[in-house]
């Protein structure tokens, strides 16, 4: 269960789709591997999942078709058309990290809810219909991918519960029976900054906000992970190379909060120096919007690590629902939309 760099584990999660005593032993081995990965790097690859390569390939091909369209055509599904649902296209530089424009463009999606859904009628942010381009098969492919990745998310959270010695339905019963599903398709042009000048980050250093991120990468690479300082070594950045057929996963701020820092929401960033256009497909499997996030072990001593965090904010100090936390974060990512959409 080791990766080419041996610093980010590769974990075969196929036992969670199998039956019998050997599958149960396999699930226990997966849980042990996850515990080690979540306490060290906060990142791990998963193989042995049931998502078909054909679906991933179709998603990538359609995405490349979309991003090759003229800006005028892409802007027909611009985010300002989605209102509080917070869906649709944003242009190059339209998303900020730490106040600086990212070198990327993208499309935001979520669970498909029509205008008559009670939560949509009530005006809950981040809930509503998606905006899809007029490309044949695009809508069907994205919704199929959302469904498939949702099942992977449920299985992984069951495994993470096992890794913490919790009942297998711990996360499902408290947070993810009706999870907040957020899906992005990002296009990163190559960074062509001259040598010796400041690099342009596709997305600068950040952590993810929720429970679990499941990322599909194309073949161009560019993802970097910040390993924490340990054993006298300073914190350092390593590459998370593409491993065909796998997803690279990382835990988010809410799992860090729940575990009192035992499991880390690790900073990461993207810089595309491949010379080619890079696509990535992050799927966020998050707690229900209204969920109040509680510590699993209230006796665990929590260290204030805000000074070491990228945004100088502690995940352990906020009060309110997950939705409150999330809206506070994304309002900084899209400040121009904040006033109209939130």
Tab-separated table of C-alpha atoms in Angstrom:
chain	number	residue	atom	x	y	z
A	1	UNK	CA	0.000	0.000	0.000
A	2	UNK	CA	2.623	2.534	-0.953
A	3	UNK	CA	2.816	5.092	-3.727
A	4	UNK	CA	5.712	5.733	-6.084
A	5	UNK	CA	7.010	8.346	-3.635
A	6	UNK	CA	6.088	6.080	-0.647
A	7	UNK	CA	4.915	9.211	1.186
A	8	UNK	CA	1.253	9.081	0.176
A	9	UNK	CA	-0.317	5.663	0.655
A	10	UNK	CA	-2.226	3.834	-2.072
A	11	UNK	CA	-5.115	1.935	-0.480
A	12	UNK	CA	-7.139	-0.757	-2.249
A	13	UNK	CA	-10.720	-0.217	-1.059
A	14	UNK	CA	-12.264	-3.129	-3.017
A	15	UNK	CA	-13.100	-5.062	0.212
A	16	UNK	CA	-15.892	-2.554	0.825
A	17	UNK	CA	-17.699	-3.920	-2.237
A	18	UNK	CA	-17.106	-7.593	-1.376
A	19	UNK	CA	-18.779	-10.110	0.952
A	20	UNK	CA	-17.602	-12.807	3.327
A	21	UNK	CA	-14.964	-13.260	6.078
A	22	UNK	CA	-12.027	-12.384	3.826
A	23	UNK	CA	-13.744	-9.144	2.837
A	24	UNK	CA	-14.197	-8.262	6.511
A	25	UNK	CA	-10.493	-8.809	7.145
A	26	UNK	CA	-9.784	-6.684	4.089
A	27	UNK	CA	-11.983	-3.868	5.425
A	28	UNK	CA	-10.100	-3.934	8.713
A	29	UNK	CA	-6.798	-3.665	6.819
A	30	UNK	CA	-8.165	-0.700	4.864
A	31	UNK	CA	-9.198	0.983	8.125
A	32	UNK	CA	-5.712	0.544	9.579
A	33	UNK	CA	-4.115	2.002	6.453
A	34	UNK	CA	-6.496	4.956	6.528
A	35	UNK	CA	-5.713	5.666	10.179
A	36	UNK	CA	-2.016	5.844	9.383
A	37	UNK	CA	-2.533	8.033	6.304
A	38	UNK	CA	-4.942	10.439	8.001
A	39	UNK	CA	-2.604	10.951	10.946
A	40	UNK	CA	0.483	11.531	8.811
A	41	UNK	CA	-0.158	13.324	5.527
A	42	UNK	CA	-3.954	13.643	5.509
A	43	UNK	CA	-3.767	12.397	1.892
A	44	UNK	CA	-4.128	8.942	0.342
A	45	UNK	CA	-4.861	7.370	-3.022
A	46	UNK	CA	-7.675	4.861	-3.423
A	47	UNK	CA	-7.729	2.058	-5.964
A	48	UNK	CA	-10.149	-0.850	-6.302
A	49	UNK	CA	-13.202	1.410	-6.565
A	50	UNK	CA	-16.097	0.561	-8.918
A	51	UNK	CA	-16.127	3.810	-10.948
A	52	UNK	CA	-15.633	2.770	-14.563
A	53	UNK	CA	-12.702	4.163	-16.563
A	54	UNK	CA	-15.139	4.771	-19.419
A	55	UNK	CA	-17.164	7.208	-17.287
A	56	UNK	CA	-14.037	9.123	-16.240
A	57	UNK	CA	-12.802	9.255	-19.833
A	58	UNK	CA	-16.162	10.501	-21.077
A	59	UNK	CA	-16.204	13.195	-18.395
A	60	UNK	CA	-12.719	14.374	-19.354
A	61	UNK	CA	-13.491	14.436	-23.085
A	62	UNK	CA	-16.683	16.466	-22.612
A	63	UNK	CA	-14.901	18.845	-20.249
A	64	UNK	CA	-12.174	19.513	-22.805
A	65	UNK	CA	-14.883	20.255	-25.366
A	66	UNK	CA	-16.486	22.755	-22.995
A	67	UNK	CA	-13.312	24.642	-22.096
A	68	UNK	CA	-12.379	24.894	-25.791
A	69	UNK	CA	-15.556	26.929	-26.430
A	70	UNK	CA	-15.406	30.725	-26.810
A	71	UNK	CA	-15.826	32.688	-23.588
A	72	UNK	CA	-19.177	34.021	-24.800
A	73	UNK	CA	-20.500	30.471	-25.138
A	74	UNK	CA	-19.148	29.323	-21.758
A	75	UNK	CA	-20.622	32.394	-20.090
A	76	UNK	CA	-24.132	31.280	-21.004
A	77	UNK	CA	-23.952	29.163	-17.824
A	78	UNK	CA	-22.114	31.771	-15.721
A	79	UNK	CA	-22.524	31.529	-11.946
A	80	UNK	CA	-24.460	34.781	-11.705
A	81	UNK	CA	-27.339	33.010	-13.496
A	82	UNK	CA	-27.672	30.426	-10.698
A	83	UNK	CA	-28.290	32.776	-7.764
A	84	UNK	CA	-28.167	31.109	-4.346
A	85	UNK	CA	-27.618	27.669	-5.867
A	86	UNK	CA	-23.996	28.743	-6.468
A	87	UNK	CA	-23.606	26.717	-9.659
A	88	UNK	CA	-22.150	27.335	-13.108
A	89	UNK	CA	-19.096	28.691	-14.886
A	90	UNK	CA	-16.483	31.158	-13.684
A	91	UNK	CA	-13.785	32.568	-16.006
A	92	UNK	CA	-10.014	32.532	-15.722
A	93	UNK	CA	-8.993	34.427	-12.584
A	94	UNK	CA	-12.589	34.532	-11.330
A	95	UNK	CA	-11.873	32.540	-8.160
A	96	UNK	CA	-9.593	33.827	-5.394
A	97	UNK	CA	-7.359	32.053	-2.898
A	98	UNK	CA	-6.095	34.228	-0.056
A	99	UNK	CA	-7.275	37.248	-2.033
A	100	UNK	CA	-5.263	36.431	-5.183
A	101	UNK	CA	-6.805	35.275	-8.500
A	102	UNK	CA	-6.225	31.621	-9.343
A	103	UNK	CA	-4.854	30.638	-12.741
A	104	UNK	CA	-7.885	28.508	-13.564
A	105	UNK	CA	-11.447	28.530	-14.830
A	106	UNK	CA	-14.148	26.076	-13.907
A	107	UNK	CA	-17.717	24.922	-13.432
A	108	UNK	CA	-19.480	24.358	-10.107
A	109	UNK	CA	-22.060	21.576	-9.653
A	110	UNK	CA	-23.966	19.987	-6.796
A	111	UNK	CA	-26.877	17.656	-6.112
A	112	UNK	CA	-29.527	18.241	-8.751
A	113	UNK	CA	-32.580	19.758	-7.044
A	114	UNK	CA	-35.418	21.281	-9.046
A	115	UNK	CA	-37.146	24.556	-8.265
A	116	UNK	CA	-39.959	22.772	-6.392
A	117	UNK	CA	-37.673	21.067	-3.896
A	118	UNK	CA	-38.498	22.329	-0.364
A	119	UNK	CA	-34.926	23.453	0.319
A	120	UNK	CA	-34.770	25.353	-2.967
A	121	UNK	CA	-38.127	27.012	-2.323
A	122	UNK	CA	-36.852	27.977	1.129
A	123	UNK	CA	-33.831	29.672	-0.470
A	124	UNK	CA	-31.132	27.575	1.172
A	125	UNK	CA	-27.751	28.535	-0.305
A	126	UNK	CA	-25.853	25.914	-2.355
A	127	UNK	CA	-29.037	23.986	-3.124
A	128	UNK	CA	-30.788	24.052	-6.487
A	129	UNK	CA	-30.603	23.083	-10.144
A	130	UNK	CA	-27.301	22.813	-11.972
A	131	UNK	CA	-26.395	24.797	-15.062
A	132	UNK	CA	-25.253	22.577	-17.926
A	133	UNK	CA	-23.736	23.531	-21.284
A	134	UNK	CA	-25.519	22.564	-24.487
A	135	UNK	CA	-23.116	19.698	-25.222
A	136	UNK	CA	-24.653	16.330	-25.963
A	137	UNK	CA	-24.212	13.953	-23.032
A	138	UNK	CA	-22.704	16.521	-20.652
A	139	UNK	CA	-25.620	16.657	-18.208
A	140	UNK	CA	-26.068	12.880	-18.121
A	141	UNK	CA	-22.351	12.263	-17.620
A	142	UNK	CA	-21.993	14.743	-14.744
A	143	UNK	CA	-25.071	13.402	-12.933
A	144	UNK	CA	-23.887	9.809	-13.366
A	145	UNK	CA	-20.468	10.776	-12.006
A	146	UNK	CA	-22.072	12.510	-9.006
A	147	UNK	CA	-24.059	9.363	-8.244
A	148	UNK	CA	-21.046	7.062	-8.550
A	149	UNK	CA	-18.761	9.257	-6.446
A	150	UNK	CA	-21.433	9.641	-3.788
A	151	UNK	CA	-21.370	5.870	-3.251
A	152	UNK	CA	-17.577	5.924	-2.989
A	153	UNK	CA	-17.876	8.754	-0.448
A	154	UNK	CA	-20.279	6.758	1.734
A	155	UNK	CA	-17.972	3.715	1.697
A	156	UNK	CA	-14.888	5.783	2.496
A	157	UNK	CA	-16.597	7.489	5.431
A	158	UNK	CA	-17.621	4.069	6.740
A	159	UNK	CA	-13.970	3.029	6.496
A	160	UNK	CA	-12.799	6.225	8.195
A	161	UNK	CA	-15.290	5.550	10.994
A	162	UNK	CA	-13.767	2.081	11.411
A	163	UNK	CA	-10.295	3.640	11.433
A	164	UNK	CA	-11.328	5.710	14.465
A	165	UNK	CA	-12.872	2.749	16.288
A	166	UNK	CA	-16.377	4.142	15.761
A	167	UNK	CA	-19.617	2.399	14.743
A	168	UNK	CA	-19.691	2.010	10.980
A	169	UNK	CA	-22.739	4.242	10.668
A	170	UNK	CA	-21.256	7.001	12.846
A	171	UNK	CA	-20.808	9.572	10.084
A	172	UNK	CA	-23.857	8.457	8.096
A	173	UNK	CA	-26.224	8.714	11.054
A	174	UNK	CA	-24.922	12.098	12.233
A	175	UNK	CA	-23.695	13.962	9.164
A	176	UNK	CA	-23.969	12.278	5.757
A	177	UNK	CA	-27.367	10.585	5.528
A	178	UNK	CA	-28.150	13.567	3.281
A	179	UNK	CA	-24.656	14.889	2.508
A	180	UNK	CA	-23.811	18.181	0.863
A	181	UNK	CA	-22.316	17.090	-2.457
A	182	UNK	CA	-20.203	19.629	-4.312
A	183	UNK	CA	-18.409	18.868	-7.564
A	184	UNK	CA	-16.048	21.033	-9.588
A	185	UNK	CA	-14.440	20.739	-13.009
A	186	UNK	CA	-11.329	22.902	-13.231
A	187	UNK	CA	-9.206	23.860	-16.225
A	188	UNK	CA	-5.663	25.031	-15.455
A	189	UNK	CA	-3.739	26.634	-18.330
A	190	UNK	CA	0.018	26.079	-18.097
A	191	UNK	CA	2.014	28.530	-16.008
A	192	UNK	CA	4.400	30.121	-18.494
A	193	UNK	CA	6.027	32.512	-16.010
A	194	UNK	CA	9.682	33.140	-16.914
A	195	UNK	CA	12.309	31.508	-14.731
A	196	UNK	CA	13.157	33.605	-11.716
A	197	UNK	CA	9.761	35.316	-11.535
A	198	UNK	CA	6.981	34.642	-9.057
A	199	UNK	CA	5.000	31.538	-10.085
A	200	UNK	CA	1.312	31.788	-10.920
A	201	UNK	CA	-0.596	29.247	-8.882
A	202	UNK	CA	-3.510	27.391	-10.391
A	203	UNK	CA	-4.751	27.439	-6.832
A	204	UNK	CA	-2.570	28.629	-3.971
A	205	UNK	CA	-2.078	26.954	-0.607
A	206	UNK	CA	-5.383	26.014	1.060
A	207	UNK	CA	-7.215	23.283	2.911
A	208	UNK	CA	-10.601	21.861	1.959
A	209	UNK	CA	-13.567	22.755	4.114
A	210	UNK	CA	-15.632	19.617	4.651
A	211	UNK	CA	-15.104	15.929	5.390
A	212	UNK	CA	-13.565	14.268	2.356
A	213	UNK	CA	-12.332	15.237	-1.105
A	214	UNK	CA	-12.132	12.625	-3.875
A	215	UNK	CA	-10.075	13.937	-6.782
A	216	UNK	CA	-9.742	12.679	-10.328
A	217	UNK	CA	-6.678	14.142	-12.098
A	218	UNK	CA	-5.784	14.062	-15.757
A	219	UNK	CA	-2.323	12.879	-16.804
A	220	UNK	CA	-0.566	16.258	-16.465
A	221	UNK	CA	-0.019	16.408	-12.702
A	222	UNK	CA	0.572	19.600	-10.753
A	223	UNK	CA	-0.928	18.813	-7.330
A	224	UNK	CA	1.417	19.421	-4.380
A	225	UNK	CA	0.888	18.430	-0.740
A	226	UNK	CA	2.443	20.096	2.297
A	227	UNK	CA	3.707	17.412	4.648
A	228	UNK	CA	3.772	18.546	8.286
A	229	UNK	CA	6.985	19.016	10.211
A	230	UNK	CA	8.031	15.865	12.058
A	231	UNK	CA	11.084	14.107	13.477
A	232	UNK	CA	13.162	17.269	13.266
A	233	UNK	CA	12.202	17.832	9.634
A	234	UNK	CA	10.595	21.095	8.587
A	235	UNK	CA	7.266	21.070	6.747
A	236	UNK	CA	7.872	20.442	3.058
A	237	UNK	CA	6.018	20.248	-0.230
A	238	UNK	CA	5.859	17.034	-2.258
A	239	UNK	CA	4.192	16.175	-5.562
A	240	UNK	CA	1.081	13.990	-5.647
A	241	UNK	CA	1.677	12.332	-9.027
A	242	UNK	CA	-1.087	10.866	-11.137
A	243	UNK	CA	-1.682	7.153	-10.568
A	244	UNK	CA	-3.893	5.812	-13.391
A	245	UNK	CA	-7.153	4.273	-12.220
A	246	UNK	CA	-6.988	5.852	-8.765
A	247	UNK	CA	-8.430	8.837	-6.973
A	248	UNK	CA	-6.324	10.987	-4.678
A	249	UNK	CA	-8.238	11.778	-1.504
A	250	UNK	CA	-7.750	14.190	1.359
A	251	UNK	CA	-9.615	14.993	4.514
A	252	UNK	CA	-11.092	18.402	5.188
A	253	UNK	CA	-11.409	20.878	8.019
A	254	UNK	CA	-14.513	19.249	9.526
A	255	UNK	CA	-12.801	15.895	10.034
A	256	UNK	CA	-9.844	17.746	11.540
A	257	UNK	CA	-12.315	19.468	13.887
A	258	UNK	CA	-14.177	16.271	14.776
A	259	UNK	CA	-10.955	14.419	15.633
A	260	UNK	CA	-9.390	17.312	17.533
A	261	UNK	CA	-6.508	17.470	15.054
A	262	UNK	CA	-5.740	13.736	15.149
A	263	UNK	CA	-6.651	13.564	11.449
A	264	UNK	CA	-5.201	16.501	9.532
A	265	UNK	CA	-6.709	18.751	6.900
A	266	UNK	CA	-3.453	19.186	5.041
A	267	UNK	CA	-2.604	22.242	2.916
A	268	UNK	CA	-2.203	21.645	-0.809
A	269	UNK	CA	-1.833	23.707	-3.974
A	270	UNK	CA	-1.656	23.368	-7.757
A	271	UNK	CA	0.812	24.685	-10.295
A	272	UNK	CA	0.612	23.455	-13.861
A	273	UNK	CA	4.096	23.412	-15.355
A	274	UNK	CA	3.398	20.584	-17.816
A	275	UNK	CA	3.117	22.981	-20.753
A	276	UNK	CA	-0.339	21.504	-21.488
A	277	UNK	CA	-3.861	22.283	-20.345
A	278	UNK	CA	-4.632	20.464	-17.086
A	279	UNK	CA	-8.059	19.267	-15.943
A	280	UNK	CA	-9.027	18.187	-12.457
A	281	UNK	CA	-12.302	16.953	-11.016
A	282	UNK	CA	-12.600	17.452	-7.239
A	283	UNK	CA	-15.677	15.906	-5.599
A	284	UNK	CA	-16.435	17.113	-2.071
A	285	UNK	CA	-18.361	14.761	0.213
A	286	UNK	CA	-19.425	17.042	3.043
A	287	UNK	CA	-21.695	17.090	6.095
A	288	UNK	CA	-25.297	18.143	5.734
A	289	UNK	CA	-25.567	21.925	5.431
A	290	UNK	CA	-27.412	22.225	8.761
A	291	UNK	CA	-25.202	19.771	10.689
A	292	UNK	CA	-23.536	20.989	13.889
A	293	UNK	CA	-20.018	19.547	13.972
A	294	UNK	CA	-19.143	17.991	17.315
A	295	UNK	CA	-15.886	16.547	18.636
A	296	UNK	CA	-15.725	12.755	18.634
A	297	UNK	CA	-13.531	12.629	21.749
A	298	UNK	CA	-14.266	15.593	23.999
A	299	UNK	CA	-11.416	14.654	26.333
A	300	UNK	CA	-8.769	15.107	23.646
A	301	UNK	CA	-6.533	18.129	24.220
A	302	UNK	CA	-6.802	20.462	21.239
A	303	UNK	CA	-3.755	22.459	20.241
A	304	UNK	CA	-4.418	25.867	18.678
A	305	UNK	CA	-2.610	25.588	15.353
A	306	UNK	CA	-4.049	28.749	13.793
A	307	UNK	CA	-0.625	30.402	13.488
A	308	UNK	CA	0.597	27.511	11.369
A	309	UNK	CA	-2.507	27.365	9.161
A	310	UNK	CA	-2.642	28.966	5.733
A	311	UNK	CA	-5.528	31.274	6.689
A	312	UNK	CA	-4.560	31.813	10.365
A	313	UNK	CA	-7.999	30.504	11.395
A	314	UNK	CA	-8.627	27.610	13.757
A	315	UNK	CA	-11.081	24.938	12.627
A	316	UNK	CA	-11.782	24.245	16.300
A	317	UNK	CA	-13.018	27.677	17.352
A	318	UNK	CA	-16.042	28.402	15.133
A	319	UNK	CA	-19.642	27.894	16.273
A	320	UNK	CA	-22.709	27.165	14.186
A	321	UNK	CA	-23.525	24.740	11.386
A	322	UNK	CA	-21.324	23.403	8.631
A	323	UNK	CA	-23.234	25.672	6.265
A	324	UNK	CA	-22.199	28.695	8.336
A	325	UNK	CA	-18.542	27.664	8.106
A	326	UNK	CA	-18.751	26.960	4.386
A	327	UNK	CA	-20.494	30.217	3.481
A	328	UNK	CA	-17.887	32.182	5.407
A	329	UNK	CA	-15.158	30.534	3.343
A	330	UNK	CA	-16.675	30.706	-0.122
A	331	UNK	CA	-17.723	34.318	0.377
A	332	UNK	CA	-13.992	35.096	0.314
A	333	UNK	CA	-13.423	32.973	-2.780
A	334	UNK	CA	-16.061	34.805	-4.831
A	335	UNK	CA	-16.443	38.221	-3.184
A	336	UNK	CA	-18.241	39.702	-6.205
A	337	UNK	CA	-20.968	37.052	-5.968
A	338	UNK	CA	-21.260	37.193	-2.194
A	339	UNK	CA	-23.690	40.093	-2.067
A	340	UNK	CA	-26.076	38.700	-4.678
A	341	UNK	CA	-25.890	34.944	-4.060
A	342	UNK	CA	-25.583	34.727	-0.299
